[in-house]
Short mmCIF file of C-alpha atoms in Angstrom, two decimals:
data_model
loop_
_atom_site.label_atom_id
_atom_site.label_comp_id
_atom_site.label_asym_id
_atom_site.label_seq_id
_atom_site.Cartn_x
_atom_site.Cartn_y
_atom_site.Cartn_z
CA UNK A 11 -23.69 10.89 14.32
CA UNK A 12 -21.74 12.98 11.87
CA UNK A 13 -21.74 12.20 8.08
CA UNK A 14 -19.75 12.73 5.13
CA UNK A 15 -21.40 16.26 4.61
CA UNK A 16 -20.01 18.07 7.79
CA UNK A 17 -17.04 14.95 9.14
CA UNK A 18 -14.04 17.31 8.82
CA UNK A 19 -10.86 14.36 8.60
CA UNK A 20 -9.45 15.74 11.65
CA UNK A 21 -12.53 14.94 13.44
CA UNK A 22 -12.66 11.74 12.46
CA UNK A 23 -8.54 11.17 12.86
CA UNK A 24 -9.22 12.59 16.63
CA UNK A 25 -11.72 9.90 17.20
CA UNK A 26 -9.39 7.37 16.09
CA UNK A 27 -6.97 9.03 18.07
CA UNK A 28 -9.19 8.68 21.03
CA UNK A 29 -9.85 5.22 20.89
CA UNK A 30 -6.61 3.90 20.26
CA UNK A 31 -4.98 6.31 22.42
CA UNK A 32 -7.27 5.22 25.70
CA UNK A 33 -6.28 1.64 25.30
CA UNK A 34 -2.43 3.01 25.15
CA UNK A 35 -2.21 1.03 21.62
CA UNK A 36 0.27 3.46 20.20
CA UNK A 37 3.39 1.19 21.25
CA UNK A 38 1.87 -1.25 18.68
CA UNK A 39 1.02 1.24 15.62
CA UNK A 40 4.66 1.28 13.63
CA UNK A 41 4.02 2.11 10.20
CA UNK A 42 4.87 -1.37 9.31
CA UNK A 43 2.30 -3.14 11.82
CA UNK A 44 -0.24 -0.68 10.12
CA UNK A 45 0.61 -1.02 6.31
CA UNK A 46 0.47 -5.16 7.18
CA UNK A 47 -2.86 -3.95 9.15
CA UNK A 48 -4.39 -2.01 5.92
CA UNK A 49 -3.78 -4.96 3.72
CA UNK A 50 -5.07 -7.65 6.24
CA UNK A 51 -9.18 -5.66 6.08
CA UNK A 52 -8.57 -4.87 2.47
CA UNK A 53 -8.29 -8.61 2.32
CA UNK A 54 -11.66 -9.02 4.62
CA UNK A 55 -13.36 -6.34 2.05
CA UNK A 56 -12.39 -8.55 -1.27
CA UNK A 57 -13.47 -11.64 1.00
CA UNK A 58 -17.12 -10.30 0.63
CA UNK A 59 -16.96 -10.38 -3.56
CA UNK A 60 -14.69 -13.46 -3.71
CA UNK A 61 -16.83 -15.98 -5.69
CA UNK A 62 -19.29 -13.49 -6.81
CA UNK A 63 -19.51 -12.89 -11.31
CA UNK A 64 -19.77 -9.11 -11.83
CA UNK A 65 -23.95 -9.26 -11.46
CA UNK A 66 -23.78 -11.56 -8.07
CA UNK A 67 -21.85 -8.47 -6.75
CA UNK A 68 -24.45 -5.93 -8.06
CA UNK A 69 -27.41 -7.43 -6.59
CA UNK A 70 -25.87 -8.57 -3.05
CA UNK A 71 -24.76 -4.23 -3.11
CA UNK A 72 -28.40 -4.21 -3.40
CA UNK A 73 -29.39 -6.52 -0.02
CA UNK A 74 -28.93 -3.82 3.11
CA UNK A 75 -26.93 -6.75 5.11
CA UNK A 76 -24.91 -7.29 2.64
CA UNK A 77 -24.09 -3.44 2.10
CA UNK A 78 -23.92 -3.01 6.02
CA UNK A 79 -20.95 -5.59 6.05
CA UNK A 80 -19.37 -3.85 3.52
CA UNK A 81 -19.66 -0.51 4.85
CA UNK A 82 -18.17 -2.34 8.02
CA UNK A 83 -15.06 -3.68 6.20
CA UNK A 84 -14.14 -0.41 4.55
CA UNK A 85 -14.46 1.63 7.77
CA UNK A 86 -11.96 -0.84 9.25
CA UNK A 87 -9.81 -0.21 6.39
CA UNK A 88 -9.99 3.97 6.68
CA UNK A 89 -9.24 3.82 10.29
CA UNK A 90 -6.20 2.24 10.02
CA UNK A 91 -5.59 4.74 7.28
CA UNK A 92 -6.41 7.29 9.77
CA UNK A 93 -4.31 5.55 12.52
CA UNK A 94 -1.46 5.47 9.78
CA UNK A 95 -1.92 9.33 9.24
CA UNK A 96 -1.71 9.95 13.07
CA UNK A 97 1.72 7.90 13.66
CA UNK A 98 3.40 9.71 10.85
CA UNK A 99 1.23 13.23 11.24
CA UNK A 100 0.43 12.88 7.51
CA UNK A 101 -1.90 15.31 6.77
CA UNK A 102 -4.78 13.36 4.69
CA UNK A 103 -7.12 15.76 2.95
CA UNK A 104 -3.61 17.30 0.96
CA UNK A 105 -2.21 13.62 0.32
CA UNK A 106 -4.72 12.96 -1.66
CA UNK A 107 -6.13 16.20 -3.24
CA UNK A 108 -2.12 16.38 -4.08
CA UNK A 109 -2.42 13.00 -5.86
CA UNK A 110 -5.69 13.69 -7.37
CA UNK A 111 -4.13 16.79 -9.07
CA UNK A 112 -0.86 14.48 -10.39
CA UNK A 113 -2.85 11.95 -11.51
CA UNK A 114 -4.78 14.65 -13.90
CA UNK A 115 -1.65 15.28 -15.67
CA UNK A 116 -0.74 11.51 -15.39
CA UNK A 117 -3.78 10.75 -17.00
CA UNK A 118 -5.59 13.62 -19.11
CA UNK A 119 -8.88 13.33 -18.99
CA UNK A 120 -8.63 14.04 -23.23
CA UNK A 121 -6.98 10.71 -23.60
CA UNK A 122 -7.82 8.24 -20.94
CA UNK A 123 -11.96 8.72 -21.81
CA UNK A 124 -13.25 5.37 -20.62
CA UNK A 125 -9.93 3.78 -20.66
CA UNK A 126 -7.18 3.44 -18.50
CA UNK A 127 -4.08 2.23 -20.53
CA UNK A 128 -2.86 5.06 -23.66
CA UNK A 129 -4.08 3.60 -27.20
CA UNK A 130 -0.60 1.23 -28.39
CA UNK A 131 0.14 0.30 -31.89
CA UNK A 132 2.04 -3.13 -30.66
CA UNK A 133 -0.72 -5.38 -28.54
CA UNK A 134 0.19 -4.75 -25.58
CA UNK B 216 -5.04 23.18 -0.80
CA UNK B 217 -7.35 22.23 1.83
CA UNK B 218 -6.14 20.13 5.30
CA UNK B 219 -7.28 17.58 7.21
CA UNK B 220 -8.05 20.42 10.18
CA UNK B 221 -11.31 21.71 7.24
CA UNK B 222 -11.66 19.39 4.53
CA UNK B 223 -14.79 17.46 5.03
CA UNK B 224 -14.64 13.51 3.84
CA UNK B 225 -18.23 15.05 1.81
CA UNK B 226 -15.23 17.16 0.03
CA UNK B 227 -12.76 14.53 -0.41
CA UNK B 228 -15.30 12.41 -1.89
CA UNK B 229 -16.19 15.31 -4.86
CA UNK B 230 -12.96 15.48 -5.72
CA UNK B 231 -12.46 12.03 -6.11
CA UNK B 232 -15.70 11.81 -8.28
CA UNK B 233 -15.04 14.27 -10.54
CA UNK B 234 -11.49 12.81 -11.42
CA UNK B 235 -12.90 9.71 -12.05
CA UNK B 236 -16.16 11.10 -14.13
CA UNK B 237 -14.43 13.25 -16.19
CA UNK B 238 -12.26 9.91 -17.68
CA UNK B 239 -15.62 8.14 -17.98
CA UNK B 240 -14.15 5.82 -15.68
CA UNK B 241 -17.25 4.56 -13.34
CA UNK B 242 -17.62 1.57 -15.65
CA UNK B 243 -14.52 -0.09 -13.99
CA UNK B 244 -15.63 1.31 -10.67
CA UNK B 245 -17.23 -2.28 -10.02
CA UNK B 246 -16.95 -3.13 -5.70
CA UNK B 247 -15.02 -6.35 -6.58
CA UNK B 248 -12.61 -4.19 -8.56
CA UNK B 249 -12.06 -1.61 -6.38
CA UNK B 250 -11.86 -3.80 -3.31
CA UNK B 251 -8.72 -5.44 -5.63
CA UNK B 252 -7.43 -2.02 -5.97
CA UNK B 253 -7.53 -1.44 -2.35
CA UNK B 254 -5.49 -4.42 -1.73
CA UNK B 255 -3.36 -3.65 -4.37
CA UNK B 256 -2.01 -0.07 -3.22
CA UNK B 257 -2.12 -1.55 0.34
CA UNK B 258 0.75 -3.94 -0.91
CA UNK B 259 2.69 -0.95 -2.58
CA UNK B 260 2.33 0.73 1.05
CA UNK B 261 3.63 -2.56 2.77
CA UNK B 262 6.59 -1.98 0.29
CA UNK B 263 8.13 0.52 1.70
CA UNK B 264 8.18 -1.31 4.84
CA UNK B 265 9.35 -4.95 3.68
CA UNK B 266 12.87 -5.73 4.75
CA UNK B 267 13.09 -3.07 7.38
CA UNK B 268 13.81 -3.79 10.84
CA UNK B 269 11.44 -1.61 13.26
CA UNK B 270 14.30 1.15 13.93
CA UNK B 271 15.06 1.56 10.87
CA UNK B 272 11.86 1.80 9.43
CA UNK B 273 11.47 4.54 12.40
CA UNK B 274 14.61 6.20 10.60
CA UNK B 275 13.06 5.93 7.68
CA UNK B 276 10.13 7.92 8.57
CA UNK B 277 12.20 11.06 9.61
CA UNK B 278 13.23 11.68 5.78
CA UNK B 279 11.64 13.75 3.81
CA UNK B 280 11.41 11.72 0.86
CA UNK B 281 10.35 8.71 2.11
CA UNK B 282 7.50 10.63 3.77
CA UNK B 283 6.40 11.66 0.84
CA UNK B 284 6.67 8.33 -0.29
CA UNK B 285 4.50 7.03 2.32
CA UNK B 286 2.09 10.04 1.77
CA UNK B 287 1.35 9.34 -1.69
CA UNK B 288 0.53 5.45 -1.12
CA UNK B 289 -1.69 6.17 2.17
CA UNK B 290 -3.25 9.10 -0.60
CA UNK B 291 -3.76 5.88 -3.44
CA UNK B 292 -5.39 3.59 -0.86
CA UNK B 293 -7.65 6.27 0.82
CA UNK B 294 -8.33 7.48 -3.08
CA UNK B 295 -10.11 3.92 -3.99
CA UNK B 296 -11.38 3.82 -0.29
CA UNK B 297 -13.40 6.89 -1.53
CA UNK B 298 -14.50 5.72 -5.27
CA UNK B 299 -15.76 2.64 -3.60
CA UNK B 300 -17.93 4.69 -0.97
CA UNK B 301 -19.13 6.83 -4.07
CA UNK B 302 -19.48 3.71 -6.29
CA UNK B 303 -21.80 1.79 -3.85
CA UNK B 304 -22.83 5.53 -2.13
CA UNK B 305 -22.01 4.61 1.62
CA UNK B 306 -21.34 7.10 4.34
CA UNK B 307 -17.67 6.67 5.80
CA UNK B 308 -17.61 9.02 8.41
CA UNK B 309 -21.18 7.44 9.54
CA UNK B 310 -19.76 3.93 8.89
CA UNK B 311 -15.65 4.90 10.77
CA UNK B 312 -17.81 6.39 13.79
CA UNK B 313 -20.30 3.34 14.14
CA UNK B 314 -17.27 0.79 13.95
CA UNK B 315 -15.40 2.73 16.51
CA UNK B 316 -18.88 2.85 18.75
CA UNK B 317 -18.87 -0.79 17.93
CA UNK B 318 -15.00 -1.42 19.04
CA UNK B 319 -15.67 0.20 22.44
CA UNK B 320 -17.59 -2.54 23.10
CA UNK B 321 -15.85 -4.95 21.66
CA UNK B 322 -12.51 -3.77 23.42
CA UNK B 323 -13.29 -1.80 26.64
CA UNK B 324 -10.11 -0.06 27.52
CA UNK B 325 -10.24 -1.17 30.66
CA UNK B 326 -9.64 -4.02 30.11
CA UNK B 327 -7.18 -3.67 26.80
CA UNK B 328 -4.76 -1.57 28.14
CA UNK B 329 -1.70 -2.10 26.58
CA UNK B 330 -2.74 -5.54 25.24
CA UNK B 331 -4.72 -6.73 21.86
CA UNK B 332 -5.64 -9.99 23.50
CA UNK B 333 -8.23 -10.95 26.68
CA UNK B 334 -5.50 -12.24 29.63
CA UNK B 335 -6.33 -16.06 28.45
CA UNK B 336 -5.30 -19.38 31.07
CA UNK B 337 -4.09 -21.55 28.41
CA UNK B 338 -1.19 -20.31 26.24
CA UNK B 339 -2.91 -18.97 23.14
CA UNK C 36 1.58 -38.70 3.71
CA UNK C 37 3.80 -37.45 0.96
CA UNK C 38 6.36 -35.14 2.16
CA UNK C 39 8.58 -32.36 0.18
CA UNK C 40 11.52 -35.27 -0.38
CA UNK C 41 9.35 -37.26 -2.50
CA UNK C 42 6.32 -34.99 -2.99
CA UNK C 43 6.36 -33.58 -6.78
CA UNK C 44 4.68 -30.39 -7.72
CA UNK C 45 2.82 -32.51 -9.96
CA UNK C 46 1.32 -34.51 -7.28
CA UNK C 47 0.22 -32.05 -5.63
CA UNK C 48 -1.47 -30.28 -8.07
CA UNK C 49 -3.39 -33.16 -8.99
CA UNK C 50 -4.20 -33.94 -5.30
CA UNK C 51 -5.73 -30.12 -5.48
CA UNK C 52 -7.07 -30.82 -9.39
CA UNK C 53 -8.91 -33.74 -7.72
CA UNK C 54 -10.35 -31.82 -4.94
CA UNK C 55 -11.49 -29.00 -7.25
CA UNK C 56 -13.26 -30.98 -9.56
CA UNK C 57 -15.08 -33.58 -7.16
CA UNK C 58 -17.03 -29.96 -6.00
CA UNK C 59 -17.43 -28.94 -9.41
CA UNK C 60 -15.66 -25.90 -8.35
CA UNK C 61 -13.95 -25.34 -11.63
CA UNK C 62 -16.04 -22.13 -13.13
CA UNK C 63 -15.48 -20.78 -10.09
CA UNK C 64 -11.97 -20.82 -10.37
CA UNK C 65 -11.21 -17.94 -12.64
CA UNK C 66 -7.58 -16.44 -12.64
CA UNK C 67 -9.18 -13.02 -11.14
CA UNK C 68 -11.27 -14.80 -8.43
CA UNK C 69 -8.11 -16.92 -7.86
CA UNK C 70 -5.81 -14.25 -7.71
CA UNK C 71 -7.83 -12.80 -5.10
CA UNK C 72 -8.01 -15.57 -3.23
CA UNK C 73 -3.83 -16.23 -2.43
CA UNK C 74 -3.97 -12.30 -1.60
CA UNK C 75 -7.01 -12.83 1.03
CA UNK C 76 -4.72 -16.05 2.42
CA UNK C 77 -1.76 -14.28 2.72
CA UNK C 78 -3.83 -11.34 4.53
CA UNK C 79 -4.82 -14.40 7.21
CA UNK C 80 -1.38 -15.33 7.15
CA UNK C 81 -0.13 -11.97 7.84
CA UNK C 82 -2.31 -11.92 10.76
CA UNK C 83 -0.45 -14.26 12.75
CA UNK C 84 1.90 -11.73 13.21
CA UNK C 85 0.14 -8.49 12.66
CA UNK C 86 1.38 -7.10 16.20
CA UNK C 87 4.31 -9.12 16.82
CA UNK C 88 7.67 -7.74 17.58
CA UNK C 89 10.67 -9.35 15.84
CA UNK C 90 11.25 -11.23 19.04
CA UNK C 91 8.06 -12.41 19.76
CA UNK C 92 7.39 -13.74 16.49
CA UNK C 93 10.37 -15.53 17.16
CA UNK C 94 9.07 -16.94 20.13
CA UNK C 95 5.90 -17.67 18.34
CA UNK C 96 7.54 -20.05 15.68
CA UNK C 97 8.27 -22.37 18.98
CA UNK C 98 5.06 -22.76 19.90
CA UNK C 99 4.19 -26.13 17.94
CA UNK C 100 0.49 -24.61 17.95
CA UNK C 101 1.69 -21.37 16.15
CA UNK C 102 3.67 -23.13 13.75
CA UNK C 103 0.44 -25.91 12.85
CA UNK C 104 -1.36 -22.70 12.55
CA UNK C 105 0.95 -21.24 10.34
CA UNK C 106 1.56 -24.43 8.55
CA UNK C 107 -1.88 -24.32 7.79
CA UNK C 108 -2.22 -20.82 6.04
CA UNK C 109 0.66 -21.50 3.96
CA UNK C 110 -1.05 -24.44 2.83
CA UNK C 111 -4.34 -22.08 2.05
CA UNK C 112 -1.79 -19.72 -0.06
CA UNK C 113 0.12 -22.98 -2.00
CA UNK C 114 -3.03 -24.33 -2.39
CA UNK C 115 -4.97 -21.37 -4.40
CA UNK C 116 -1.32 -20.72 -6.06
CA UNK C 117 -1.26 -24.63 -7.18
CA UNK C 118 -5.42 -24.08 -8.93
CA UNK C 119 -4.10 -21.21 -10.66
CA UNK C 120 -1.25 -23.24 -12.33
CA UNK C 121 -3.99 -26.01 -13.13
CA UNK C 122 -6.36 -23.45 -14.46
CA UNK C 123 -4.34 -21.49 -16.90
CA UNK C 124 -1.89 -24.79 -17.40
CA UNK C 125 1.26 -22.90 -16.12
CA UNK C 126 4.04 -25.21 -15.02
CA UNK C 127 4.85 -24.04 -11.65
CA UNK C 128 8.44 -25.47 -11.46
CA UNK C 129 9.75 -24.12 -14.47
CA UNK C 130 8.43 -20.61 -13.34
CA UNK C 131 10.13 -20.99 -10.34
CA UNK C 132 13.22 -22.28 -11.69
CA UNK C 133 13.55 -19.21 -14.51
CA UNK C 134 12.17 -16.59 -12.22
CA UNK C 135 15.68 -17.52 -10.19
CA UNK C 136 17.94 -17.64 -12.91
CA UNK C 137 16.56 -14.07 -13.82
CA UNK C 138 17.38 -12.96 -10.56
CA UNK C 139 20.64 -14.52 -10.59
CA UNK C 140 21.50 -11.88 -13.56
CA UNK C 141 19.50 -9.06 -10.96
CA UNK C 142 20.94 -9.80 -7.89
CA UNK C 143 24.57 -11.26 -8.77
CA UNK C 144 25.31 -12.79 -5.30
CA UNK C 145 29.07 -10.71 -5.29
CA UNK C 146 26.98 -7.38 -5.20
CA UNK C 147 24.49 -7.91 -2.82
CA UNK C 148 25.63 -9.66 -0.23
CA UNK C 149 23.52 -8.96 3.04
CA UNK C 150 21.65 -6.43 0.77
CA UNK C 151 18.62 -6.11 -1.31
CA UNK C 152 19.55 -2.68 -3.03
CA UNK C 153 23.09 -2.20 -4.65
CA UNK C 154 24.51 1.09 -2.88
CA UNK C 155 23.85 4.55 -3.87
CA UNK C 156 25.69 7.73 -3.60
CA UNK C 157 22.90 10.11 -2.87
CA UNK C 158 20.89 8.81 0.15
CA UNK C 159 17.78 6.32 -1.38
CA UNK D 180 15.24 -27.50 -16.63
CA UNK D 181 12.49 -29.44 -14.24
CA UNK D 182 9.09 -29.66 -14.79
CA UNK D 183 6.50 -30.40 -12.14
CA UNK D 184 5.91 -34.19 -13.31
CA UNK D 185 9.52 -34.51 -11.82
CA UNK D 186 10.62 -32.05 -9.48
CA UNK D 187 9.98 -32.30 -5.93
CA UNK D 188 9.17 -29.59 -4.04
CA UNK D 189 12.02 -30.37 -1.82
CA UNK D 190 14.03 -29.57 -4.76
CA UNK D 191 12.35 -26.41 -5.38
CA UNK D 192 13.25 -25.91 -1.83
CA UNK D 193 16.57 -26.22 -2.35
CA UNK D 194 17.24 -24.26 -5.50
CA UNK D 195 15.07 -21.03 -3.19
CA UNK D 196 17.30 -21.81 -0.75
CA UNK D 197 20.82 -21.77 -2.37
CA UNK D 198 19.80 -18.82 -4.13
CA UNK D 199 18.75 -16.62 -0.26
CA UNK D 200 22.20 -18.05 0.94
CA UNK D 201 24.10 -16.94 -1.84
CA UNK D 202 23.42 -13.64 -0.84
CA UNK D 203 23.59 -13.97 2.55
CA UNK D 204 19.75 -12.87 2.74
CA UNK D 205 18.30 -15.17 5.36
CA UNK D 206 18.48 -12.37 8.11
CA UNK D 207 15.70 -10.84 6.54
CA UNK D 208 13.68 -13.72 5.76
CA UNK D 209 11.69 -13.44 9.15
CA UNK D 210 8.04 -14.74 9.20
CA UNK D 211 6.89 -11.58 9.42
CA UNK D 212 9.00 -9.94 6.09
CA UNK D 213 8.27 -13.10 4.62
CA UNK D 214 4.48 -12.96 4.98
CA UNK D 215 4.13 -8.98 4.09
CA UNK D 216 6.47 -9.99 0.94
CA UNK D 217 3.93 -13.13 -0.17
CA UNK D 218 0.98 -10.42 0.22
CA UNK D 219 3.15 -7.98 -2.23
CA UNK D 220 3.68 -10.49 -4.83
CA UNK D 221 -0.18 -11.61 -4.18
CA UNK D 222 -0.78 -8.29 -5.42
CA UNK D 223 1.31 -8.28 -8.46
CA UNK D 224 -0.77 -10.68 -10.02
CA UNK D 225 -4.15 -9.21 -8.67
CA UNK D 226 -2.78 -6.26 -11.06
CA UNK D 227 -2.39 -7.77 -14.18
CA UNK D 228 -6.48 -8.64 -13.69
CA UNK D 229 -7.58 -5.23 -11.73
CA UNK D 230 -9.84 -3.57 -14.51
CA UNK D 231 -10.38 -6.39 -16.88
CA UNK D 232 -13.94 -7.83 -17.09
CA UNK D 233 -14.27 -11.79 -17.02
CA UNK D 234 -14.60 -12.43 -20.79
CA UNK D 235 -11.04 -9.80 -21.16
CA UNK D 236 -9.37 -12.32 -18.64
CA UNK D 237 -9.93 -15.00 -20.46
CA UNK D 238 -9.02 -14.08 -23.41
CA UNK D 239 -5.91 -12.12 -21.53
CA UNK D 240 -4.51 -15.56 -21.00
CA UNK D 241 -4.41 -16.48 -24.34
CA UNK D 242 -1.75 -14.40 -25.07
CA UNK D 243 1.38 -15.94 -24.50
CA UNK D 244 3.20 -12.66 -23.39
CA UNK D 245 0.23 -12.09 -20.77
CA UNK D 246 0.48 -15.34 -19.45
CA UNK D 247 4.35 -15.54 -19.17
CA UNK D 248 3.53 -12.18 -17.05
CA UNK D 249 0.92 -14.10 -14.63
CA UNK D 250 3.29 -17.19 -14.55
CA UNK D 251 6.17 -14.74 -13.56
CA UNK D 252 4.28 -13.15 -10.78
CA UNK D 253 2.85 -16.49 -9.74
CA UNK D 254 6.92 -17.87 -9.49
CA UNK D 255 7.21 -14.78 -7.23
CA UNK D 256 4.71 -15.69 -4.53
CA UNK D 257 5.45 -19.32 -4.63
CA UNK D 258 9.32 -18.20 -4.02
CA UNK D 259 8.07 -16.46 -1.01
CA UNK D 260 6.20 -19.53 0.31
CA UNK D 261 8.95 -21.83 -0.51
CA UNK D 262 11.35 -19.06 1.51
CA UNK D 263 8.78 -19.09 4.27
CA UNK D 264 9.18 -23.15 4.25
CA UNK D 265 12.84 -23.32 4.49
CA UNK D 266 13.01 -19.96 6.97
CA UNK D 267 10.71 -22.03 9.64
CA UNK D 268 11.38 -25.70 8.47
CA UNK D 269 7.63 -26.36 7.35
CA UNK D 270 7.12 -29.55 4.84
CA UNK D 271 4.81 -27.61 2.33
CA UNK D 272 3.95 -31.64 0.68
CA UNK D 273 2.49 -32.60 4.07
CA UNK D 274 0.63 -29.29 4.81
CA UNK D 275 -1.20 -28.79 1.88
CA UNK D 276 -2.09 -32.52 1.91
CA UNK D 277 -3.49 -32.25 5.55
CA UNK D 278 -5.54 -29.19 5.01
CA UNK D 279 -6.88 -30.82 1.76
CA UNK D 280 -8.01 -33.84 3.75
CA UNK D 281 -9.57 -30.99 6.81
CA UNK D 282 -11.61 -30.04 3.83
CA UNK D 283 -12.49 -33.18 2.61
CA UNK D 284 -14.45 -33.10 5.96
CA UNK D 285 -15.55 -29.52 5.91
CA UNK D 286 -16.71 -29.19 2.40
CA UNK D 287 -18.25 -32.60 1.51
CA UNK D 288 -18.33 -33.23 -2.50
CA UNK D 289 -22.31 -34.15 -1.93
CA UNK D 290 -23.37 -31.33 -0.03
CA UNK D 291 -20.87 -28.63 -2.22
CA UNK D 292 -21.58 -29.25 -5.59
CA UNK D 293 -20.79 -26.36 -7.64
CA UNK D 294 -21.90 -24.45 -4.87
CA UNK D 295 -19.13 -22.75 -2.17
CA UNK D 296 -21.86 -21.88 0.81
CA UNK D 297 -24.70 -24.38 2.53
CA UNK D 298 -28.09 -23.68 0.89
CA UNK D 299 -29.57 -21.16 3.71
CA UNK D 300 -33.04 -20.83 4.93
CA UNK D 301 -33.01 -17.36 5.33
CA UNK D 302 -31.28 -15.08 2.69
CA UNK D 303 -27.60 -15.03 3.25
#
């Protein structure tokens, strides 16, 4: 099975494709069924860290089940992403290397080190 | 800037972690934080969607603008869908392919044509 | 059993104070693990009608099994919503109550009448 | 204005409801738009907790202007459920009373005693 190193997106939007197309589920993928679809297994990913302080998190990411159902959750998450990209023939790979590139000027690298709000003189 | 057709998820992934290392910003990277990310750009997806009836969110999805609007949210949720696989260093196109393998089972288009639900006797 | 007529939102956040606190449930409940939780509720609640057409959903709300079913996830989301108010000691009511008199100045009724954006010269 | 040692939540009810009627808004309070738009305030509040660590919470809410902004967002959602009420004619009092008495039953206070999960034999 392919991994990360060699899975073009397009090969893993066809399989998506694939599968949802040989069940003829395309009648059901609106963009607004699958945004309310995207949020509904992000929801079933948070599930897994609910309770959990900050070092109950770490060491579960340590138990293989525990990673394995995680790993589970966010692949049901991308391919609805994927499905999403397919409905609306959103090209993926240049959404996001797009977003990565405004977000460096958003946030230069100089002044966001370790932080993620700009320094303010009033708290807040 | 690279397309879906030849970027590799591998690729996607890089780029993602070198945004986020050059701010220093793996500290924040916990899984129960980025899950709540996830979630959180998911909403701002469902957004665009919220009071729209299903024709005109079709409408919606022929203008330019909005499609970009789309774009960049799909690109923020698949961004975090990333730093989480980097964070906790899980394959997605290993785990996206399994779950599909998984779902074939699960949902043999046979008998799911057309339908999300097993034929059931009783109403619901 | 108390119904909305007589019910006060102080009742019922002592009827969920009680419950909390008979588990010792309390350190569990801080405002990031609870704000997680009413997102993960309204994902199940969402779910109901994940694939639903306008018209089915409608025909879903007959069902007195749908609605119990939805009854009960809304009661998941008030719930979590009511142990946030106890655990940061935010009156609920008045929230309510000033968050609509702030969008009475946003949303004067004479402007938006059947719509939730005022109207705009250049399309969106 | 009401606080909730006096108002009902019928009342609470009311005042959501005058307000959607005013502006002529219940044709898009579906279930559906209704249940997307309680996930998108859910989110909102995730926010204003999305990178801080559990001791920067805390002390987070003891700033009055940061916990006007959680009580805000919290109004939001609770608007939502209280349009979700009136749009299907659910009694939120008896609801969230019933499914606290379910989990009387499912979570006993002697077995669930500071803990959220039966002690397991095997791990997890």
């Amino acid at each position: 099975m392919e991994t990360d190193d060699h899975a073009t997106v397009g090969a893993l939007r066809q399989a998506v494709a694939a599968f949802v197309n040989d069940r003829d589920w395309r009648p059901f993928h609106t963009p607004k069924n699958l945004s309310m679809s995207i949020a509904i297994e992000a929801a079933e990913l948070m599930e897994r860290f609910q309770w959990l302080t900050p070092d109950e998190a770490l060491a579960a990411m340590g138990e293989p089940a525990e990673r394995a159902a995680v790993a589970e959750e966010l692949a049901d998450i991308v391919i609805y992403c994927l499905s999403l990209s397919n409905a609306l023939d959103l090209d993926v790979s240049s959404a996001v290397l797009g977003k990565l590139q405004t977000n460096e000027h958003r946030y230069p690298a100089g002044e966001f080190q370790g932080r993620f709000r700009r320094p303010q003189r009033n708290k807040r």
